[in-house]
Amino acid sequence: MTVANPDHDGPGIADAIPSADDLVARVRAYHKDADGDLIRRAYEFSKAQHEGQTRQSGDPYYGHTVAVAFLLADLRLDTATICAGLLHDTVEDTSATHEDLIELFGQDVADLVSGVTKLTQMELANKRTKQAENLQKLVVAITKDVRVLLVKLCDRLHNMRTLYHIDKFEKRERIARETLEIYAPLARKVGVNRICVELENLAFQNINPAAYVSITRRLSALRAQRSEAIAMVSEIIGQRLTEAGIDVRVFGREKRPYSIWRKLDRKGVSFEEIADIYAFRVITETVDECYRALGVIHQTWRCVPERFRDFISNRKPNNYASLHTTIIGPQNIRVELQIRTEQMEAIAETGVAAHWRYKSGTYSYDPNAAQAAGGDPLERLRPLVEILEQGGDPDEFLEHAKLEMLVDQVYCFTPKGDLIALPYGATPLDFAYAVHTELGNRTIGVKINSIERPLRTRIRNGDVIEIIKGGKRQPPPGWEDLVITGRARAAIRRLIRNSERDEFERIGKVIAEHAFLREGMEFREKAIQDAFKRLEVHAIEDLYLALGKGQITSTELIDAVFPGRREERGDLRLRELINDEKGALFVHGRGLTPGVTLHFADCCSPMPGDRIVGVLRPLKGVEVHVIDCERLASLEYEADQSNWIDLKWTAEAQSNSISIGRVVATLRNEPGVLARIAGTVGDGRGNIANVKTLHRTVDFFDMEFDLEVIDSRHLNNIIAALKTNDCVINVERARAD
């Protein structure tokens, strides 16, 4: 006997596994022309392929695939999707191949199974980066065919229902957290609230079992205390609406523990202050009857004004529509009412799955029907695709995608009256990027309800947002802190990356021009192009970028452009870089053992011209410091001064070496500053080896430069030249504390 993939494990279904005929009957109840033979063959193939495999409960593994197929049938999906539910683990866990499925069940079913298999692989990776990469694949797959997501959601739902059979709490918690952060929000994105709510509750039960038990006990006590009053409200609602000539069905629901937990956590209210622990759904035949029913109910009980919302005239982006109101019922109990039509109820519970229709002799997803019902819920996935298109590494995508899937929302309007839904706490900059990336990039201000407001203002429900555009595309410092949506953050980071690239390219071009100038030659891009292969770059922009970032030095550029060129001795480009490996060549001292390891201290970066001293560190060798190094002063108390060695620079170091000198500069934040700095360093016959931004504000930024220089005098000359530049506020040689 073998055990299937452990990430799929959980107990089987408690009752006897339903037969293939049971499944066919369930599907034909809503799809009379369903291919029963295809479903039966998929059922038997799955059973045979999983023969001998069990779940951790000890039940036959194929019971899981049958359960998934029944969940898909509950969503009233097409035959191919039902078959994919039966077969979704065959390629992953058995010897069956994609080609086998094509031959036996057709291309459509095989492609669905292949899509689900790829998504399953994200569960097999514990590393965050691997999960992030597979989430990118998930977004691509589900936007091509949403049925892949629906199969995966049903697969995850059954696994979550049976998660308690996994012994290790850490594994249960990992699966539950992934469910809460990725799968439940995706279910809500496409409107499948029925699955979303259950996934959230099951995940909460495994992530925070103590809180789950506590809330469940409170609900049980409250149920016993208020059951009579709640039953009375239900009876009176039905009676009053019937007397008004409105044919309705009324049923109640109790708020799930996870929803209560989120409200307690987010709003900081007490359990008793939650108004919608109990809610009733009033289902009518027509939209007109929804509003009539609302009038009757408000005439019967006092309503809570701030708790009324009309999601019929302003549908949610996932196509959800309903009237929400809260009344003060018998015994002063607050009761929430949701009034909607039968069609709205179907969309609220099953979202995108509510739009499977008979059309042109087939039974499949009908986007036209979705648009007619108020909008295609698949559009809710578009922001995730846009984040993917913004580029960046997979970890960034995972971060932004999770932000984008936030649930709590505010609803605002464009000046033309178009509704825009944003996460709670969103700003006008989030709004601009939600409308269009280019609008966000060019935002310089905003008017909210015709009044100019700061971009940091939090949007409220009903606000009319008018973006003030400008021509500047470089993001001001701190822009990323003004947004909360993943789409906006991804776009801003891409804009920053592009701006930084442009700046580094400008620096690189200046470095290249000065390198040619030092050689007494005319700078020509055509001459550089001949050296691309030797420098391992593909375009002039890539070369400038590498020069600007210090990945290629000006010396390497000149050597690549003029291969075999012999430089005169004493030229900076011929000199060896002082480092630990060549330390013995450049430093000598009395008592210094030949061959001893030398290390140049990072804290003071010694270079020829500095007075230096060595400290013998046990098991490390001799560490070279500048005589006035601040860290050296602390070593006087830590180290045995008998281990101190007087050192001097060799003649070789004075005449035929280069050093790295680190300087810290405070610069004005204005265009072209870095290019001017690079020009000044080049004019001083130095070379920028590395650049790092330490701190940036609206007016100034602090930067750290590593400069290739001959000695300390050469470095001081460059520092003096930099100080004469009006864009430099302060510059000094870096010294570590």
PDB file of C-alpha atoms in Angstrom, residues 29-234:
ATOM      1  CA  ALA A  29     -30.119  17.616 -12.311  1.00  0.00           C
ATOM      2  CA  TYR A  30     -28.905  20.964 -13.685  1.00  0.00           C
ATOM      3  CA  HIS A  31     -27.242  19.913 -16.967  1.00  0.00           C
ATOM      4  CA  LYS A  32     -29.599  17.500 -18.670  1.00  0.00           C
ATOM      5  CA  ASP A  33     -27.262  16.922 -21.641  1.00  0.00           C
ATOM      6  CA  ALA A  34     -24.182  16.120 -19.559  1.00  0.00           C
ATOM      7  CA  ASP A  35     -22.001  13.358 -21.010  1.00  0.00           C
ATOM      8  CA  GLY A  36     -22.649  10.671 -18.410  1.00  0.00           C
ATOM      9  CA  ASP A  37     -20.372   8.171 -20.141  1.00  0.00           C
ATOM     10  CA  LEU A  38     -17.399  10.566 -19.992  1.00  0.00           C
ATOM     11  CA  ILE A  39     -18.002  11.194 -16.277  1.00  0.00           C
ATOM     12  CA  ARG A  40     -18.261   7.455 -15.548  1.00  0.00           C
ATOM     13  CA  ARG A  41     -15.027   6.740 -17.437  1.00  0.00           C
ATOM     14  CA  ALA A  42     -13.214   9.520 -15.553  1.00  0.00           C
ATOM     15  CA  TYR A  43     -14.576   8.134 -12.264  1.00  0.00           C
ATOM     16  CA  GLU A  44     -13.357   4.584 -12.991  1.00  0.00           C
ATOM     17  CA  PHE A  45      -9.970   5.816 -14.319  1.00  0.00           C
ATOM     18  CA  SER A  46      -9.362   7.831 -11.152  1.00  0.00           C
ATOM     19  CA  LYS A  47     -10.353   4.888  -8.970  1.00  0.00           C
ATOM     20  CA  ALA A  48      -8.026   2.531 -10.852  1.00  0.00           C
ATOM     21  CA  GLN A  49      -5.070   4.945 -10.903  1.00  0.00           C
ATOM     22  CA  HIS A  50      -5.315   5.627  -7.172  1.00  0.00           C
ATOM     23  CA  GLU A  51      -5.749   1.939  -6.337  1.00  0.00           C
ATOM     24  CA  GLY A  52      -3.815   1.120  -3.149  1.00  0.00           C
ATOM     25  CA  GLN A  53      -3.339   4.757  -2.194  1.00  0.00           C
ATOM     26  CA  THR A  54      -4.918   5.944   1.022  1.00  0.00           C
ATOM     27  CA  ARG A  55      -5.239   9.198   2.872  1.00  0.00           C
ATOM     28  CA  GLN A  56      -4.012   9.619   6.410  1.00  0.00           C
ATOM     29  CA  SER A  57      -7.482   8.685   7.659  1.00  0.00           C
ATOM     30  CA  GLY A  58      -7.024   5.273   6.078  1.00  0.00           C
ATOM     31  CA  ASP A  59      -9.820   5.863   3.522  1.00  0.00           C
ATOM     32  CA  PRO A  60      -9.286   5.080  -0.175  1.00  0.00           C
ATOM     33  CA  TYR A  61      -7.639   8.060  -1.854  1.00  0.00           C
ATOM     34  CA  TYR A  62     -10.046   8.207  -4.782  1.00  0.00           C
ATOM     35  CA  GLY A  63     -12.774   9.213  -2.300  1.00  0.00           C
ATOM     36  CA  HIS A  64     -11.119  12.633  -2.199  1.00  0.00           C
ATOM     37  CA  THR A  65     -11.388  13.109  -5.964  1.00  0.00           C
ATOM     38  CA  VAL A  66     -15.059  12.043  -5.884  1.00  0.00           C
ATOM     39  CA  ALA A  67     -15.712  14.569  -3.110  1.00  0.00           C
ATOM     40  CA  VAL A  68     -14.086  17.315  -5.207  1.00  0.00           C
ATOM     41  CA  ALA A  69     -16.257  16.391  -8.192  1.00  0.00           C
ATOM     42  CA  PHE A  70     -19.421  16.633  -6.034  1.00  0.00           C
ATOM     43  CA  LEU A  71     -18.336  20.078  -4.783  1.00  0.00           C
ATOM     44  CA  LEU A  72     -17.943  21.184  -8.412  1.00  0.00           C
ATOM     45  CA  ALA A  73     -21.383  19.769  -9.188  1.00  0.00           C
ATOM     46  CA  ASP A  74     -22.787  21.841  -6.310  1.00  0.00           C
ATOM     47  CA  LEU A  75     -21.448  24.868  -8.214  1.00  0.00           C
ATOM     48  CA  ARG A  76     -23.312  23.569 -11.313  1.00  0.00           C
ATOM     49  CA  LEU A  77     -20.243  23.402 -13.542  1.00  0.00           C
ATOM     50  CA  ASP A  78     -19.810  21.756 -16.953  1.00  0.00           C
ATOM     51  CA  THR A  79     -18.901  18.144 -17.715  1.00  0.00           C
ATOM     52  CA  ALA A  80     -15.213  18.838 -18.496  1.00  0.00           C
ATOM     53  CA  THR A  81     -14.764  20.545 -15.111  1.00  0.00           C
ATOM     54  CA  ILE A  82     -16.437  17.638 -13.274  1.00  0.00           C
ATOM     55  CA  CYS A  83     -14.074  15.207 -15.027  1.00  0.00           C
ATOM     56  CA  ALA A  84     -11.093  17.415 -14.166  1.00  0.00           C
ATOM     57  CA  GLY A  85     -12.172  17.235 -10.515  1.00  0.00           C
ATOM     58  CA  LEU A  86     -12.122  13.444 -10.684  1.00  0.00           C
ATOM     59  CA  LEU A  87      -8.741  13.366 -12.445  1.00  0.00           C
ATOM     60  CA  HIS A  88      -6.969  16.349 -10.856  1.00  0.00           C
ATOM     61  CA  ASP A  89      -4.417  14.230  -8.929  1.00  0.00           C
ATOM     62  CA  THR A  90      -3.747  11.521 -11.506  1.00  0.00           C
ATOM     63  CA  VAL A  91      -0.824  13.224 -13.255  1.00  0.00           C
ATOM     64  CA  GLU A  92       0.669  14.375  -9.928  1.00  0.00           C
ATOM     65  CA  ASP A  93       0.282  11.162  -7.919  1.00  0.00           C
ATOM     66  CA  THR A  94       0.045   8.269 -10.400  1.00  0.00           C
ATOM     67  CA  SER A  95       1.691   6.973 -13.558  1.00  0.00           C
ATOM     68  CA  ALA A  96      -0.892   8.679 -15.810  1.00  0.00           C
ATOM     69  CA  THR A  97       0.454  11.331 -18.210  1.00  0.00           C
ATOM     70  CA  HIS A  98      -0.989  14.390 -19.890  1.00  0.00           C
ATOM     71  CA  GLU A  99      -0.954  12.487 -23.182  1.00  0.00           C
ATOM     72  CA  ASP A 100      -2.970   9.651 -21.610  1.00  0.00           C
ATOM     73  CA  LEU A 101      -5.662  12.109 -20.554  1.00  0.00           C
ATOM     74  CA  ILE A 102      -5.792  13.694 -24.026  1.00  0.00           C
ATOM     75  CA  GLU A 103      -6.290  10.282 -25.604  1.00  0.00           C
ATOM     76  CA  LEU A 104      -8.931   9.104 -23.119  1.00  0.00           C
ATOM     77  CA  PHE A 105     -10.831  12.285 -22.226  1.00  0.00           C
ATOM     78  CA  GLY A 106      -9.953  14.970 -24.765  1.00  0.00           C
ATOM     79  CA  GLN A 107      -7.803  18.109 -24.867  1.00  0.00           C
ATOM     80  CA  ASP A 108     -10.126  20.276 -22.727  1.00  0.00           C
ATOM     81  CA  VAL A 109     -10.149  17.918 -19.738  1.00  0.00           C
ATOM     82  CA  ALA A 110      -6.407  17.225 -20.045  1.00  0.00           C
ATOM     83  CA  ASP A 111      -5.541  20.939 -20.080  1.00  0.00           C
ATOM     84  CA  LEU A 112      -7.660  21.575 -16.988  1.00  0.00           C
ATOM     85  CA  VAL A 113      -5.926  18.752 -15.113  1.00  0.00           C
ATOM     86  CA  SER A 114      -2.535  20.066 -16.258  1.00  0.00           C
ATOM     87  CA  GLY A 115      -3.388  23.547 -14.972  1.00  0.00           C
ATOM     88  CA  VAL A 116      -4.466  22.218 -11.569  1.00  0.00           C
ATOM     89  CA  THR A 117      -1.333  20.032 -11.361  1.00  0.00           C
ATOM     90  CA  LYS A 118       0.923  23.074 -11.859  1.00  0.00           C
ATOM     91  CA  LEU A 119      -0.919  24.950  -9.127  1.00  0.00           C
ATOM     92  CA  THR A 120      -0.608  22.015  -6.760  1.00  0.00           C
ATOM     93  CA  GLN A 121       3.161  22.215  -7.036  1.00  0.00           C
ATOM     94  CA  MET A 122       3.126  25.533  -5.187  1.00  0.00           C
ATOM     95  CA  GLU A 123       1.948  23.622  -2.117  1.00  0.00           C
ATOM     96  CA  LEU A 124       4.968  21.333  -2.281  1.00  0.00           C
ATOM     97  CA  ALA A 125       7.448  24.183  -1.772  1.00  0.00           C
ATOM     98  CA  ASN A 126       8.199  25.439   1.706  1.00  0.00           C
ATOM     99  CA  LYS A 127      10.419  28.246   0.501  1.00  0.00           C
ATOM    100  CA  ARG A 128       8.724  31.601   0.101  1.00  0.00           C
ATOM    101  CA  THR A 129      10.376  32.354  -3.248  1.00  0.00           C
ATOM    102  CA  LYS A 130       9.209  29.069  -4.755  1.00  0.00           C
ATOM    103  CA  GLN A 131       5.680  29.749  -3.558  1.00  0.00           C
ATOM    104  CA  ALA A 132       5.850  33.248  -5.014  1.00  0.00           C
ATOM    105  CA  GLU A 133       6.977  31.950  -8.403  1.00  0.00           C
ATOM    106  CA  ASN A 134       4.130  29.460  -8.488  1.00  0.00           C
ATOM    107  CA  LEU A 135       1.615  32.093  -7.450  1.00  0.00           C
ATOM    108  CA  GLN A 136       2.645  33.949 -10.593  1.00  0.00           C
ATOM    109  CA  LYS A 137       1.862  30.799 -12.584  1.00  0.00           C
ATOM    110  CA  LEU A 138      -1.458  30.545 -10.752  1.00  0.00           C
ATOM    111  CA  VAL A 139      -2.517  34.023 -11.832  1.00  0.00           C
ATOM    112  CA  VAL A 140      -1.616  33.307 -15.456  1.00  0.00           C
ATOM    113  CA  ALA A 141      -3.465  29.969 -15.409  1.00  0.00           C
ATOM    114  CA  ILE A 142      -6.708  31.184 -13.849  1.00  0.00           C
ATOM    115  CA  THR A 143      -6.975  34.237 -16.086  1.00  0.00           C
ATOM    116  CA  LYS A 144      -6.753  31.922 -19.099  1.00  0.00           C
ATOM    117  CA  ASP A 145      -9.388  29.518 -17.755  1.00  0.00           C
ATOM    118  CA  VAL A 146     -11.157  30.236 -14.484  1.00  0.00           C
ATOM    119  CA  ARG A 147     -12.247  26.586 -14.237  1.00  0.00           C
ATOM    120  CA  VAL A 148      -8.700  25.775 -13.107  1.00  0.00           C
ATOM    121  CA  LEU A 149      -9.217  27.991 -10.064  1.00  0.00           C
ATOM    122  CA  LEU A 150     -12.648  26.496  -9.309  1.00  0.00           C
ATOM    123  CA  VAL A 151     -11.240  22.955  -9.346  1.00  0.00           C
ATOM    124  CA  LYS A 152      -8.368  24.050  -7.125  1.00  0.00           C
ATOM    125  CA  LEU A 153     -10.727  25.794  -4.693  1.00  0.00           C
ATOM    126  CA  CYS A 154     -12.887  22.679  -4.351  1.00  0.00           C
ATOM    127  CA  ASP A 155      -9.754  20.551  -3.917  1.00  0.00           C
ATOM    128  CA  ARG A 156      -8.532  22.865  -1.175  1.00  0.00           C
ATOM    129  CA  LEU A 157     -11.963  22.998   0.486  1.00  0.00           C
ATOM    130  CA  HIS A 158     -12.160  19.215   0.850  1.00  0.00           C
ATOM    131  CA  ASN A 159      -8.580  19.079   2.113  1.00  0.00           C
ATOM    132  CA  MET A 160      -9.379  21.771   4.688  1.00  0.00           C
ATOM    133  CA  ARG A 161     -12.501  19.902   5.809  1.00  0.00           C
ATOM    134  CA  THR A 162     -10.281  16.902   6.507  1.00  0.00           C
ATOM    135  CA  LEU A 163      -7.170  18.724   7.732  1.00  0.00           C
ATOM    136  CA  TYR A 164      -7.546  17.530  11.320  1.00  0.00           C
ATOM    137  CA  HIS A 165      -6.144  14.088  10.394  1.00  0.00           C
ATOM    138  CA  ILE A 166      -2.679  15.610   9.886  1.00  0.00           C
ATOM    139  CA  ASP A 167      -0.794  15.041  13.130  1.00  0.00           C
ATOM    140  CA  LYS A 168       1.741  17.871  13.019  1.00  0.00           C
ATOM    141  CA  PHE A 169       0.373  21.239  14.110  1.00  0.00           C
ATOM    142  CA  GLU A 170       3.087  23.070  12.135  1.00  0.00           C
ATOM    143  CA  LYS A 171       1.979  21.452   8.893  1.00  0.00           C
ATOM    144  CA  ARG A 172      -1.712  22.098   9.577  1.00  0.00           C
ATOM    145  CA  GLU A 173      -0.896  25.721  10.377  1.00  0.00           C
ATOM    146  CA  ARG A 174       1.168  26.148   7.178  1.00  0.00           C
ATOM    147  CA  ILE A 175      -1.624  24.797   4.978  1.00  0.00           C
ATOM    148  CA  ALA A 176      -4.251  26.831   6.839  1.00  0.00           C
ATOM    149  CA  ARG A 177      -2.253  30.067   6.560  1.00  0.00           C
ATOM    150  CA  GLU A 178      -1.715  29.538   2.840  1.00  0.00           C
ATOM    151  CA  THR A 179      -5.471  28.973   2.541  1.00  0.00           C
ATOM    152  CA  LEU A 180      -6.262  32.172   4.420  1.00  0.00           C
ATOM    153  CA  GLU A 181      -3.744  34.336   2.556  1.00  0.00           C
ATOM    154  CA  ILE A 182      -4.181  33.031  -1.005  1.00  0.00           C
ATOM    155  CA  TYR A 183      -7.098  30.689  -1.687  1.00  0.00           C
ATOM    156  CA  ALA A 184      -9.865  32.326   0.371  1.00  0.00           C
ATOM    157  CA  PRO A 185      -9.133  35.817  -1.062  1.00  0.00           C
ATOM    158  CA  LEU A 186      -9.078  34.389  -4.594  1.00  0.00           C
ATOM    159  CA  ALA A 187     -12.458  32.757  -3.960  1.00  0.00           C
ATOM    160  CA  ARG A 188     -13.803  36.120  -2.817  1.00  0.00           C
ATOM    161  CA  LYS A 189     -12.258  37.837  -5.844  1.00  0.00           C
ATOM    162  CA  VAL A 190     -14.385  35.744  -8.205  1.00  0.00           C
ATOM    163  CA  GLY A 191     -17.417  35.941  -5.933  1.00  0.00           C
ATOM    164  CA  VAL A 192     -17.572  32.324  -4.711  1.00  0.00           C
ATOM    165  CA  ASN A 193     -18.535  33.431  -1.215  1.00  0.00           C
ATOM    166  CA  ARG A 194     -19.820  29.997  -0.213  1.00  0.00           C
ATOM    167  CA  ILE A 195     -16.331  28.517  -0.519  1.00  0.00           C
ATOM    168  CA  CYS A 196     -14.502  31.626   0.709  1.00  0.00           C
ATOM    169  CA  VAL A 197     -16.372  31.781   4.021  1.00  0.00           C
ATOM    170  CA  GLU A 198     -15.872  28.093   4.767  1.00  0.00           C
ATOM    171  CA  LEU A 199     -12.167  28.227   3.857  1.00  0.00           C
ATOM    172  CA  GLU A 200     -11.670  31.220   6.167  1.00  0.00           C
ATOM    173  CA  ASN A 201     -13.435  29.524   9.040  1.00  0.00           C
ATOM    174  CA  LEU A 202     -11.573  26.227   8.658  1.00  0.00           C
ATOM    175  CA  ALA A 203      -8.236  28.037   8.372  1.00  0.00           C
ATOM    176  CA  PHE A 204      -8.982  30.134  11.471  1.00  0.00           C
ATOM    177  CA  GLN A 205      -9.852  26.955  13.370  1.00  0.00           C
ATOM    178  CA  ASN A 206      -6.354  25.574  12.658  1.00  0.00           C
ATOM    179  CA  ILE A 207      -4.330  28.788  12.972  1.00  0.00           C
ATOM    180  CA  ASN A 208      -5.861  30.033  16.219  1.00  0.00           C
ATOM    181  CA  PRO A 209      -7.764  27.136  17.818  1.00  0.00           C
ATOM    182  CA  ALA A 210      -8.037  28.842  21.227  1.00  0.00           C
ATOM    183  CA  ALA A 211      -9.785  31.907  19.761  1.00  0.00           C
ATOM    184  CA  TYR A 212     -12.014  29.678  17.640  1.00  0.00           C
ATOM    185  CA  VAL A 213     -13.164  27.683  20.674  1.00  0.00           C
ATOM    186  CA  SER A 214     -13.731  30.853  22.708  1.00  0.00           C
ATOM    187  CA  ILE A 215     -15.886  32.517  20.042  1.00  0.00           C
ATOM    188  CA  THR A 216     -17.812  29.288  19.401  1.00  0.00           C
ATOM    189  CA  ARG A 217     -18.675  29.055  23.091  1.00  0.00           C
ATOM    190  CA  ARG A 218     -19.837  32.684  23.167  1.00  0.00           C
ATOM    191  CA  LEU A 219     -22.008  32.060  20.111  1.00  0.00           C
ATOM    192  CA  SER A 220     -23.538  28.986  21.721  1.00  0.00           C
ATOM    193  CA  ALA A 221     -24.406  30.922  24.869  1.00  0.00           C
ATOM    194  CA  LEU A 222     -25.811  33.826  22.848  1.00  0.00           C
ATOM    195  CA  ARG A 223     -27.856  31.419  20.731  1.00  0.00           C
ATOM    196  CA  ALA A 224     -29.495  29.942  23.831  1.00  0.00           C
ATOM    197  CA  GLN A 225     -30.166  33.412  25.226  1.00  0.00           C
ATOM    198  CA  ARG A 226     -31.656  35.012  22.117  1.00  0.00           C
ATOM    199  CA  SER A 227     -33.145  32.155  20.120  1.00  0.00           C
ATOM    200  CA  GLU A 228     -36.700  33.045  21.044  1.00  0.00           C
ATOM    201  CA  ALA A 229     -36.359  36.702  20.074  1.00  0.00           C
ATOM    202  CA  ILE A 230     -34.608  35.807  16.801  1.00  0.00           C
ATOM    203  CA  ALA A 231     -37.370  33.362  15.882  1.00  0.00           C
ATOM    204  CA  MET A 232     -39.912  36.085  16.605  1.00  0.00           C
ATOM    205  CA  VAL A 233     -38.152  38.510  14.230  1.00  0.00           C
ATOM    206  CA  SER A 234     -38.104  35.909  11.468  1.00  0.00           C
TER     207      SER A 234
END
